[in-house]
Tab-separated table of C-alpha atoms in Angstrom:
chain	number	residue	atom	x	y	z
D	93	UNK	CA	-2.728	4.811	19.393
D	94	UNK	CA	-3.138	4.347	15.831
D	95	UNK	CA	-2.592	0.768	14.382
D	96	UNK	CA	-2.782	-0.728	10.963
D	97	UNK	CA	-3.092	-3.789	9.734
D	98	UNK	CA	-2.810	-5.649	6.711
D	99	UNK	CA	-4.167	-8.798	5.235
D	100	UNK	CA	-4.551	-10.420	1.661
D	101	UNK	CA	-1.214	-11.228	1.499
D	102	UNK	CA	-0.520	-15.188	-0.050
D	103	UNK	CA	1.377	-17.340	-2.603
D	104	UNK	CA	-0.520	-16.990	-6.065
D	105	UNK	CA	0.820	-17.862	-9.621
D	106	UNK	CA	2.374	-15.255	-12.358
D	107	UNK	CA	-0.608	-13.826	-13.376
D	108	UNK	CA	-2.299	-14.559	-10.988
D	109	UNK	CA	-4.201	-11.358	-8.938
D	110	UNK	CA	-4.513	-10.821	-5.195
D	111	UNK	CA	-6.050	-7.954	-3.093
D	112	UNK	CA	-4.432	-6.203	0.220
D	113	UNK	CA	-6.245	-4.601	2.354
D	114	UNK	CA	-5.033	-2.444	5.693
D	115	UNK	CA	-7.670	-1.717	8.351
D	116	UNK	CA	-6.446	1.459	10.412
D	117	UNK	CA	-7.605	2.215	14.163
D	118	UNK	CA	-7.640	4.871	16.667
D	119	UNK	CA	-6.979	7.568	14.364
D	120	UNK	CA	-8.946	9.630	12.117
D	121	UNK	CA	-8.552	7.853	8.924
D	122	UNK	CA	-10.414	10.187	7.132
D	123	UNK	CA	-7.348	12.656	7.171
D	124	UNK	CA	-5.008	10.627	6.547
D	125	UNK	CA	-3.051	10.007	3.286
D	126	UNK	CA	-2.196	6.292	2.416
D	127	UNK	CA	0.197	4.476	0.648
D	128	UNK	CA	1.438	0.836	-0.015
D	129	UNK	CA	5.369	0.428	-0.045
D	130	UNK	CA	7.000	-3.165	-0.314
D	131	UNK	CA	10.434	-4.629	-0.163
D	132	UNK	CA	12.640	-6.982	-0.692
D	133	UNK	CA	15.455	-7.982	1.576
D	134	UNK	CA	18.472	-6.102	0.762
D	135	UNK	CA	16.670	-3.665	-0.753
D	136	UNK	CA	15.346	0.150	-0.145
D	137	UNK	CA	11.400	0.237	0.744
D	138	UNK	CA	9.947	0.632	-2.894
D	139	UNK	CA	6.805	2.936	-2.607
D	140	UNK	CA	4.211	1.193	-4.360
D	141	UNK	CA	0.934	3.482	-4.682
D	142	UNK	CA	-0.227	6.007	-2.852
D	143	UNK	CA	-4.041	8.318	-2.219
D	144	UNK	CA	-4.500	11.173	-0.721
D	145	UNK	CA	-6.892	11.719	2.134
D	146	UNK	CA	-10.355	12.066	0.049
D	147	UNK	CA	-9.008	9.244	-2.364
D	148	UNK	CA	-9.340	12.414	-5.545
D	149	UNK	CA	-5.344	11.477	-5.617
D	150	UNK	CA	-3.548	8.670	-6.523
D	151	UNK	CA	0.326	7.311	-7.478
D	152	UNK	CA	1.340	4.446	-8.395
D	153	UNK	CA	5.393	3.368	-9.103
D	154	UNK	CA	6.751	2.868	-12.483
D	155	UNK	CA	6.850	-0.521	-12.448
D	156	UNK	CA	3.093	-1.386	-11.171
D	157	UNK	CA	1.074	1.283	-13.107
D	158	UNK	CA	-1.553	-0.377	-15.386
D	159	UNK	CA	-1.666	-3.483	-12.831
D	160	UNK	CA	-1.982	-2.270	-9.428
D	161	UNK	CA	-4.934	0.022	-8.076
D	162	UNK	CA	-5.208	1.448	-4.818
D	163	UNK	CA	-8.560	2.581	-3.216
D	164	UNK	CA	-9.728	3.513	-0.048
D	165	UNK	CA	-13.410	3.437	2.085
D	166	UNK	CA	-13.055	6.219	4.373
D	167	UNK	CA	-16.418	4.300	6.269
D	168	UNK	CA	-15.008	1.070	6.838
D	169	UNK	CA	-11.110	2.800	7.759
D	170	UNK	CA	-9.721	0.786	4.980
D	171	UNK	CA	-7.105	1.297	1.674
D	172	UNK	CA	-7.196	-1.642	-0.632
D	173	UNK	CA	-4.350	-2.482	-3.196
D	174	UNK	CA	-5.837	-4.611	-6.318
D	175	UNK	CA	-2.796	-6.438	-7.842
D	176	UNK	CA	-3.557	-7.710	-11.357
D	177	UNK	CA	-1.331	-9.476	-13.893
D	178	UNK	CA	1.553	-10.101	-10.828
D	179	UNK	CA	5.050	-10.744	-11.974
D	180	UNK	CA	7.696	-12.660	-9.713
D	181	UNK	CA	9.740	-9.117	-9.158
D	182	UNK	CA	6.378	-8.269	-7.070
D	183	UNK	CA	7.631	-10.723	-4.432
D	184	UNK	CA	7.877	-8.941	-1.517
D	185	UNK	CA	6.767	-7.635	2.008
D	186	UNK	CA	3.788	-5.228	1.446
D	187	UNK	CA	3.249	-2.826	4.015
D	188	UNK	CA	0.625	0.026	4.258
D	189	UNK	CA	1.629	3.450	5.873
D	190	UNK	CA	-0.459	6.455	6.528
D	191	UNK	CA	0.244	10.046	7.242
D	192	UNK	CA	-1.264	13.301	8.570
D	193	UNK	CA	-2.282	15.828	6.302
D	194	UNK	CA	-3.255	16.796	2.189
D	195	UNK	CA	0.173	16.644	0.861
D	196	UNK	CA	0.812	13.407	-1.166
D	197	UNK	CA	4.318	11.736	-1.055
D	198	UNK	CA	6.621	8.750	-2.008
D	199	UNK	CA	8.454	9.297	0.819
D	200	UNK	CA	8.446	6.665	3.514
D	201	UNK	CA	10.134	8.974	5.875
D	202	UNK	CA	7.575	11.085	6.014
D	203	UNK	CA	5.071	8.523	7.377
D	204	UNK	CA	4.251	8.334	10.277
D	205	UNK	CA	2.205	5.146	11.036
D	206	UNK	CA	2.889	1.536	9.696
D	207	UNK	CA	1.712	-1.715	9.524
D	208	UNK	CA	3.613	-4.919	10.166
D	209	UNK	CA	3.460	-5.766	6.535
D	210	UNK	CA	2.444	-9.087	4.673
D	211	UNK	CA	3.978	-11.000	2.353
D	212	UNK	CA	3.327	-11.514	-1.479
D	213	UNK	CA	4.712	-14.012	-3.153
D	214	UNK	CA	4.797	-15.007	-7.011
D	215	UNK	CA	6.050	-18.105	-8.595
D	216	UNK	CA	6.594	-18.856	-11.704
C-alpha cells in the first residue's frame, strides 16, 4: 500500500518562506512522477508544481513560478516544495500526489496516490 505524507506545513508571515516535504512508502518512488496541488475551500485543486520520475522535469503554475521550487531525493523517497517570497493567496491545503509512469501532468485526476495534505497559511 503506498502512503504519503506531508509535513512543513505552518503559519509564517508574507514573505516569509517555508519548505514541504512528502515522504512516500511502499511503492517504488523512483518511478513515480510527483506533484504538489493545493486548495482552497470552495475552490478546484490548483496544481502547484510538478517532476517527473528522474526529477530532469519540472512545472510549476502561473502564479508560483519564480518562488516555488520543487525537488525530489529518489534515496530518501522524498519531493520537497521550497516556497519563497509567500503571498496570502498561497493560503491553502498543500497536498502531494504521485503517479505511475514518464508522462508529466497537471491533472489531478490522473493521480493516483495522495497525501492527507497540510496546511499553509500566510498573514499579512
Amino acid at each position: 500500500q503506498v502512503q504519503l505524507v506531508e509535513s512543513g506545513g505552518g503559519l509564517v508571515q508574507t514573505g516569509g518562506s517555508l519548505r514541504l516535504s512528502c515522504a512516500v512508502s511502499g511503492g517504488t518512488f523512483s518511478s513515480y512522477g510527483m506533484a504538489w496541488f493545493r486548495q482552497v475551500p470552495g475552490n478546484e485543486r490548483e496544481s502547484v508544481a510538478v517532476i517527473s520520475w528522474n526529477g530532469n522535469t519540472t512545472y510549476y503554475g502561473d502564479s508560483v513560478k519564480g518562488r516555488f521550487t520543487v525537488s525530489r531525493d529518489n534515496a530518501a523517497n522524498t519531493v520537497y516544495l521550497q516556497m519563497n517570497n509567500l503571498k496570502s493567496e498561497d493560503t491553502a491545503v498543500y497536498y502531494c500526489a504521485a503517479r505511475q509512469g514518464k508522462v508529466v501532468t497537471i491533472t489531478p485526476a490522473l493521480y493516483m496516490y495522495w497525501g492527507q495534505g497540510t496546511q499553509v497559511t500566510v498573514s499579512s
